[in-house]
Short mmCIF file of C-alpha atoms and ligand atoms in Angstrom, two decimals:
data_model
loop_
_atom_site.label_atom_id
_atom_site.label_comp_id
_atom_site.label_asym_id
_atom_site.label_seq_id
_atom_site.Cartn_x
_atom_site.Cartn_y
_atom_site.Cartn_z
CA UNK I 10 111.92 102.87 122.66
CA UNK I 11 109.23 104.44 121.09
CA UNK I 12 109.24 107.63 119.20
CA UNK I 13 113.25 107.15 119.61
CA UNK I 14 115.26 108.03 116.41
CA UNK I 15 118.84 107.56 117.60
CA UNK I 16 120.90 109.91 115.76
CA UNK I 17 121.83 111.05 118.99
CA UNK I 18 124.94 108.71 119.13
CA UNK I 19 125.88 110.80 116.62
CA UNK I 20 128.90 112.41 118.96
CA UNK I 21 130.15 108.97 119.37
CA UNK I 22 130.33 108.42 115.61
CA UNK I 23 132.34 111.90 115.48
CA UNK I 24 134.32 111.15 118.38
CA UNK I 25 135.62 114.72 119.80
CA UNK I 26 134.48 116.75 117.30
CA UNK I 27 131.90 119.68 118.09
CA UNK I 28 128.40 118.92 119.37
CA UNK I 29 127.17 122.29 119.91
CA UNK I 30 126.73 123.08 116.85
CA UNK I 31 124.80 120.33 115.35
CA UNK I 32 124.80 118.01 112.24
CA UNK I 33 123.83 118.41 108.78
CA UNK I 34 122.94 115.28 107.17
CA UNK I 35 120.46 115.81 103.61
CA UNK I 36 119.27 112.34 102.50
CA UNK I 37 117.37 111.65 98.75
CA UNK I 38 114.67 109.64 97.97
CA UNK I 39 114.27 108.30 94.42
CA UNK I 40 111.79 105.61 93.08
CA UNK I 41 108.65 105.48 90.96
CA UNK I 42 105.66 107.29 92.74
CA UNK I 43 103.46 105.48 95.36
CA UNK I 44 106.42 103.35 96.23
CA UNK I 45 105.90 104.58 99.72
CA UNK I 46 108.94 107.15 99.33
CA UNK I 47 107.51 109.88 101.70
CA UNK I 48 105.88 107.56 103.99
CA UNK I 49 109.04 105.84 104.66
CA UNK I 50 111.26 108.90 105.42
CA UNK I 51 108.12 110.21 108.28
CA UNK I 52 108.48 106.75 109.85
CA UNK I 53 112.13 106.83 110.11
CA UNK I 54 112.43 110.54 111.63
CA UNK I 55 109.56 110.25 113.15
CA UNK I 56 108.45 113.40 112.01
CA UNK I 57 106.12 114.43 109.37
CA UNK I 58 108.39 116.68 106.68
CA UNK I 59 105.68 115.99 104.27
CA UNK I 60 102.76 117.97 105.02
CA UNK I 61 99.99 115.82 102.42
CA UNK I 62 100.12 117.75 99.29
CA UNK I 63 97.13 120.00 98.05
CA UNK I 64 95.47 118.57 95.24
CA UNK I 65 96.73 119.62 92.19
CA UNK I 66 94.60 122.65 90.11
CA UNK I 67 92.67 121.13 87.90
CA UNK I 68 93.84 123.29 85.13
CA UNK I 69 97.65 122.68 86.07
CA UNK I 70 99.81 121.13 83.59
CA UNK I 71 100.59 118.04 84.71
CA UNK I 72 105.18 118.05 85.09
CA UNK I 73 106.87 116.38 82.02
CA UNK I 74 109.87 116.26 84.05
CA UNK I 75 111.41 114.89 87.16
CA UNK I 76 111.33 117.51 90.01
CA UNK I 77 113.49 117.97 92.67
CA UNK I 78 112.03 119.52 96.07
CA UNK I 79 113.69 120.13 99.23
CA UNK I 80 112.35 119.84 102.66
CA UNK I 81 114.10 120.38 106.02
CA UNK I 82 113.56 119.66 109.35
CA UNK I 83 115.43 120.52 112.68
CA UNK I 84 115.23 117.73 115.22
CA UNK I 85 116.77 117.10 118.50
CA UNK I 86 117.27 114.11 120.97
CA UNK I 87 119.16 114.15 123.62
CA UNK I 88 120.66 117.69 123.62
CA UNK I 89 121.75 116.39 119.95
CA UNK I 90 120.67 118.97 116.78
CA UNK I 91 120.23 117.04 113.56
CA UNK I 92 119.75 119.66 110.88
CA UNK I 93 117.87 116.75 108.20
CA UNK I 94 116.98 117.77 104.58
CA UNK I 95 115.17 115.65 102.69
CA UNK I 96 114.98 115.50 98.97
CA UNK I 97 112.31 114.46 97.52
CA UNK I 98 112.12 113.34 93.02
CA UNK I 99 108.58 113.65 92.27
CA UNK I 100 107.95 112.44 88.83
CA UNK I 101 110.93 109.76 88.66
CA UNK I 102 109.83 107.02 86.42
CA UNK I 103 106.52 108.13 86.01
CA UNK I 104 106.10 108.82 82.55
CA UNK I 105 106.18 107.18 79.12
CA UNK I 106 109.45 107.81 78.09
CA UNK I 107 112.30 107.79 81.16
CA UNK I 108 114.99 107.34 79.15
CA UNK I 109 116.28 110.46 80.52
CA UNK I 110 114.74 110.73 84.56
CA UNK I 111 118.51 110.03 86.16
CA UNK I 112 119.41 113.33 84.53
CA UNK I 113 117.69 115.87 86.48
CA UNK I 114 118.60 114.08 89.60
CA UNK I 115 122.88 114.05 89.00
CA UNK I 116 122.39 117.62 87.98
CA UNK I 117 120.75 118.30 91.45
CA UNK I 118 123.77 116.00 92.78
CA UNK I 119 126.68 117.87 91.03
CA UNK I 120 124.99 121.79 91.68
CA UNK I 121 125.52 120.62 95.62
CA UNK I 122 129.10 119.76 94.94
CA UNK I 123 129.34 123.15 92.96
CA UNK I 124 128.01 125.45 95.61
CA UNK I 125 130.17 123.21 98.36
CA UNK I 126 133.03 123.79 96.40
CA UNK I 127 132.58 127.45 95.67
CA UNK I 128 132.12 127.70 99.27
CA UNK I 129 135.72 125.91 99.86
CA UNK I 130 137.27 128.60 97.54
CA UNK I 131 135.89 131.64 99.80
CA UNK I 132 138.57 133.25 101.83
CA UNK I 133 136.36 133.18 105.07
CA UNK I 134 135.35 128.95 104.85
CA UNK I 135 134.60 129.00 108.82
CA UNK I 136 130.70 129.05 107.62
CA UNK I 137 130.35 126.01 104.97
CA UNK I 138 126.69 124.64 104.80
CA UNK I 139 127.30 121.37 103.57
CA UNK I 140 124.56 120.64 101.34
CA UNK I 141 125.57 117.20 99.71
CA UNK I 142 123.59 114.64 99.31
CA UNK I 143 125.12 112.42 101.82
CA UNK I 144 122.43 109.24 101.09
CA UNK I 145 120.11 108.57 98.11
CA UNK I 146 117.60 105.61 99.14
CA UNK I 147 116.74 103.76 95.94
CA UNK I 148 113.36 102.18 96.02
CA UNK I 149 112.73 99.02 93.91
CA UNK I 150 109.21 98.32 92.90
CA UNK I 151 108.27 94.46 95.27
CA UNK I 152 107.67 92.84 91.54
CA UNK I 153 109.72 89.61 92.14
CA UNK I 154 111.31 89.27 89.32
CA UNK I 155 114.51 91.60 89.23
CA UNK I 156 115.54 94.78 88.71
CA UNK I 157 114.28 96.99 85.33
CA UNK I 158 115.84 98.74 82.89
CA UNK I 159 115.14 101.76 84.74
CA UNK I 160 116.09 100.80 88.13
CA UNK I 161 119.84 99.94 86.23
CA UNK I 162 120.55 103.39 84.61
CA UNK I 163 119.74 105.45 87.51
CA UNK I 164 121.97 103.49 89.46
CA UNK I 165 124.35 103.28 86.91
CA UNK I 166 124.64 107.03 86.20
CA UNK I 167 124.17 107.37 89.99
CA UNK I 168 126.57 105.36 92.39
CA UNK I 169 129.92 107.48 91.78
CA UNK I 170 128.05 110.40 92.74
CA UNK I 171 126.26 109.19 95.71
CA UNK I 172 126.05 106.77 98.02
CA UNK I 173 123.54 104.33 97.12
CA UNK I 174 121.15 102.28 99.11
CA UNK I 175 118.59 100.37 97.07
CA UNK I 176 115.33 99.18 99.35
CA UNK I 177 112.09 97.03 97.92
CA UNK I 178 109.59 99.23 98.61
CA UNK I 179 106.41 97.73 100.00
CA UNK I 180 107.62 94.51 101.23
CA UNK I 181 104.52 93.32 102.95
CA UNK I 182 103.03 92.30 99.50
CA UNK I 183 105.71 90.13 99.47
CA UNK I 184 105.90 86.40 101.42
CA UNK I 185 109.34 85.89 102.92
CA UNK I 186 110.53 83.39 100.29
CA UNK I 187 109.67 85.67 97.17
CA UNK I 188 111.75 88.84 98.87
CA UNK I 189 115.09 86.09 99.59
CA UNK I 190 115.22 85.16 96.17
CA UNK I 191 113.92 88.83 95.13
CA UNK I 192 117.32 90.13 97.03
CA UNK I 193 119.32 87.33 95.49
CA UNK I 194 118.45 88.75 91.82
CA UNK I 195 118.78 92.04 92.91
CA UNK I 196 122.32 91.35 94.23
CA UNK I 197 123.38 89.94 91.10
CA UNK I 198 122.01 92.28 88.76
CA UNK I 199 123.84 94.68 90.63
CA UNK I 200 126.90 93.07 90.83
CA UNK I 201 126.50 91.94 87.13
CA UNK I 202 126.22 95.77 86.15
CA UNK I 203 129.20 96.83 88.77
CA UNK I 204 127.32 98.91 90.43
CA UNK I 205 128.70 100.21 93.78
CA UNK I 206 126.13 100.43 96.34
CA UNK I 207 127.38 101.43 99.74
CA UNK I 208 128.84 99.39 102.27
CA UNK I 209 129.60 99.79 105.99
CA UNK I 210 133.24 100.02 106.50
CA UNK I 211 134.98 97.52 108.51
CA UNK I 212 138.39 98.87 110.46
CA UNK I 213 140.87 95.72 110.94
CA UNK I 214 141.15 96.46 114.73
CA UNK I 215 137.08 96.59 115.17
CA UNK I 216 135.77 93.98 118.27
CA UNK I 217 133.84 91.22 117.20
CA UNK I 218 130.47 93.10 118.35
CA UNK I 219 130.60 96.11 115.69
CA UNK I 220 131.97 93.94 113.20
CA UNK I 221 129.19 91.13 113.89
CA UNK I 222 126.52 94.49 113.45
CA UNK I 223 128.33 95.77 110.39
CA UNK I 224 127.89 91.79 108.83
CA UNK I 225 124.38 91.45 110.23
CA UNK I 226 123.52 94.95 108.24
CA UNK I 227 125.28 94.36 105.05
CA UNK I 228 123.30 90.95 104.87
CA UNK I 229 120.15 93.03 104.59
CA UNK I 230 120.57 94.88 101.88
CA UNK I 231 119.09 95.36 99.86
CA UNK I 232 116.69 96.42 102.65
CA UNK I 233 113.06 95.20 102.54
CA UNK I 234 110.92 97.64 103.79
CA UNK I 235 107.51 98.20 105.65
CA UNK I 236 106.71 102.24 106.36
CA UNK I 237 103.30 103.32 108.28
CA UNK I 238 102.78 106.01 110.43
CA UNK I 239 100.09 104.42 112.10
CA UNK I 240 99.88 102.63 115.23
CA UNK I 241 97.73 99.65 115.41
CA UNK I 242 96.79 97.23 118.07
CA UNK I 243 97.93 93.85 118.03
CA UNK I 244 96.26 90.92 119.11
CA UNK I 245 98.84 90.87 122.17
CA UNK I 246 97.25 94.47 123.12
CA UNK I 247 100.31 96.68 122.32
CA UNK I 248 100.03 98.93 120.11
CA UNK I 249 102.55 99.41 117.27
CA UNK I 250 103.39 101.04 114.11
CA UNK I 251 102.35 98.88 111.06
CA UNK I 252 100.22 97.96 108.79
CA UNK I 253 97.37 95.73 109.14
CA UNK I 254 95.81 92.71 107.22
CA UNK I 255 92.82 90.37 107.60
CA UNK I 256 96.12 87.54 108.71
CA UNK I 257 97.33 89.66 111.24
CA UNK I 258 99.68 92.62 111.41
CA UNK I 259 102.80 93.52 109.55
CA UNK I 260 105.02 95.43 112.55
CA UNK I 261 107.41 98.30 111.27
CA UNK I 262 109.63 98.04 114.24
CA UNK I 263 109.70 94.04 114.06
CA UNK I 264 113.02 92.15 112.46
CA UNK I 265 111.19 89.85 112.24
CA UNK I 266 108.48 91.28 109.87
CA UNK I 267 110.97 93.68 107.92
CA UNK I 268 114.17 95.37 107.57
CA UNK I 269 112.97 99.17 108.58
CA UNK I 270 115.22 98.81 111.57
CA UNK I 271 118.28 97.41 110.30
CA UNK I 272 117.56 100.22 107.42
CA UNK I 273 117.43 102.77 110.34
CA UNK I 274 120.48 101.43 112.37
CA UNK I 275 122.54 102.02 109.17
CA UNK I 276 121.26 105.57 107.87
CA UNK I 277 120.88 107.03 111.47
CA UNK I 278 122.27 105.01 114.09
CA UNK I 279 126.03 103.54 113.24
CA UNK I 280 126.48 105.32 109.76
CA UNK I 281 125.28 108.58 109.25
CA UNK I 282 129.20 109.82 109.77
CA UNK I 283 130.54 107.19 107.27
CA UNK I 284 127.80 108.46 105.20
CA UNK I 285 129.22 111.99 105.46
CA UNK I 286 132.47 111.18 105.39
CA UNK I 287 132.14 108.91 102.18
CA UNK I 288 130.63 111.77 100.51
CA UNK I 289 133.29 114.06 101.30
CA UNK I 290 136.36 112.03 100.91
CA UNK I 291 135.74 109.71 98.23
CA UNK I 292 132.36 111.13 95.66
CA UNK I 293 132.90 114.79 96.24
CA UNK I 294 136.80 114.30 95.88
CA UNK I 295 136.52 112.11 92.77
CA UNK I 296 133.72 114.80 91.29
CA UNK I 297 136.06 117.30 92.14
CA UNK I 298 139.13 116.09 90.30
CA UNK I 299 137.11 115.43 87.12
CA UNK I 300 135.96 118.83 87.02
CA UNK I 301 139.60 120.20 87.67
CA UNK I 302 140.83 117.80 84.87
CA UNK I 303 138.29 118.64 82.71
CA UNK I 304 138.87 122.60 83.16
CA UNK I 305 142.31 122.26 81.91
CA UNK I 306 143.67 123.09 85.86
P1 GDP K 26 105.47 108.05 97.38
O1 GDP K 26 104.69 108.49 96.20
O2 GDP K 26 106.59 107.15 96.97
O3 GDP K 26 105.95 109.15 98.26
O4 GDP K 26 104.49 107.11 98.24
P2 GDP K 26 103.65 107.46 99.57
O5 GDP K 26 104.51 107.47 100.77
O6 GDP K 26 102.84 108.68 99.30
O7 GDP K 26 102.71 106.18 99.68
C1 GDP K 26 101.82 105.81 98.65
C2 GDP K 26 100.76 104.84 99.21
O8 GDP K 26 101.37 103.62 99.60
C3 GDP K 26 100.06 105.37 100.46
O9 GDP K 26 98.71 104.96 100.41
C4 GDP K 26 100.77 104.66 101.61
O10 GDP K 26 99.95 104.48 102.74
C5 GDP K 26 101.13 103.33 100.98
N1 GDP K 26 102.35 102.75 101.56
C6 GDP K 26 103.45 103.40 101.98
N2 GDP K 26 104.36 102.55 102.47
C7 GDP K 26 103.84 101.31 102.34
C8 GDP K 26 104.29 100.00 102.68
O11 GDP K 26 105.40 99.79 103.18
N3 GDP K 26 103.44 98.96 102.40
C9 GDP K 26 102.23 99.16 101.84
N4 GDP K 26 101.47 98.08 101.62
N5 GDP K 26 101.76 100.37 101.52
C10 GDP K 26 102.55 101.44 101.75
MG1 MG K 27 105.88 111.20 97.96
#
């Protein structure tokens, strides 16, 4: 279904809990710029929160430092509200020292837990915006050889404080054989650093269906990715989003051409709640003890 972003089985995720008054889910984008970072997050919501930038003045300094900017949309499908905030890191890994670009980013991180948990100490809590970062996509430059230096220390200084879902950016300059073995080095570079990236849950008493979806998704990751925002026509006459070359056309929506959908189905689709939920019960609750420890309480 075209146009179709799917959150809307977001009640089923929550089970009984209260529709009416809509969902708050804020998701971050990190990676080097021109990795495709803002074109990615229009194809997946399928609605353009990045209105193109003005040039910059000519006279304007150019940023020595990472920036973080926040940008918020209000969608609904199906009678479903989806308050989405997207934040974006302008300036990660762009300059000739980034020895130090993770910082900005888990101070951004830890001021949301501060402000949630400032909120939890008011006497009236009935009205807590919840403005944790419930997702940080991680976007790995499509070089083919493995991960860099950089790539390791933000996810290193990263993945107790979020929940982290790397993606090769760009993935149509890559055949199919280099991004296997690509995902293979990424996987153990990962693993060889113990980084924790995050991983569907899987309930013992789960039917073979939703734990056949959760395996087919966690064999994706991480998720090689094609964003456009522009339909083209294939030779079959239909017209989809992609991206076309003089060999044919890379489709967005395609398995068979990328992972954009499997990417979807986990962020939107099956585990926005876990997302939430993970964020809340296990980063935010580990954050939170630290900082009580650490206080003396
Ligand atoms: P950002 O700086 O990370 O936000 O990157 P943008 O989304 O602004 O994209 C930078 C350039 O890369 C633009 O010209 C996009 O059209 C292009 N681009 C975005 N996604 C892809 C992709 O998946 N494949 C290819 N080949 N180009 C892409
Ligand atoms: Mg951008």
């Amino acid at each position: 279904l075209m146009g179709y972003v799917g959150f809307a089985n977001l009640p089923n995720q929550v089970h009984r809990k209260s529709v009416r008054k809509g969902f708050q889910f804020t998701a971050m984008v990190v990676g080097e710029s021109g990795l495709g970072k803002s074109t990615l997050i229009n194809t997946l919501f399928n609605t353009t929160l990045y209105s193109p930038k003005e040039p910059p003045h000519p006279s304007a300094e150019r940023p020595k430092t990472v920036a973080i900017e926040s940008i918020g949309a209000d969608i609904e499908e199906n009678g479903v509200r989806l308050h989405l905030t997207v934040v974006d890191t302008p300036g990660f890994g762009d300059f000739v020292n980034n020895d130090d670009s993770w910082k900005p980013i888990v101070e951004d991180i830890e001021s949301r837990f501060d402000s949630y948990l400032e909120q939890e100490n008011r006497v009236n809590r009935l009205k807590i915006v919840d403005n944790r970062v419930h997702a940080c996509l991680y976007f790995i430059q499509p070089t083919g050889h493995s991960l860099k230096q950089l790539d390791i220390e933000f996810m290193r200084r990263l993945h107790t404080r979020v929940n982290l879902i790397p993606v090769i950016a760009k993935a149509d300059t890559m055949t199919d054989e280099e991004i296997a073995s690509f995902k293979q080095r990424i996987l153990s570079d990962i693993e060889h650093h113990e980084i924790h990236i995050f991983q569907a849950p899987t309930y013992e008493n789960e039917d073979e269906e939703t734990i056949a979806e959760a395996e087919e998704i966690a064999s994706k990751i991480p998720f090689a990715i094609v964003g456009s925002n522009n339909f083209v026509a294939t030779s079959d006459g239909r017209k989809v989003r992609g991206r076309a070359y003089p060999w044919g056309i890379v489709e967005v929506d395609n398995e068979e051409h990328c992972d954009f959908v499997k990417l979807r189905q986990m962020l939107v689709r099956t585990y926005m709640e876990e997302l939430r939920e993970y964020t809340n019960d296990m980063l935010y609750e580990n954050w939170r003890t630290e900082k009580l420890v650490s206080m003396g309480v």
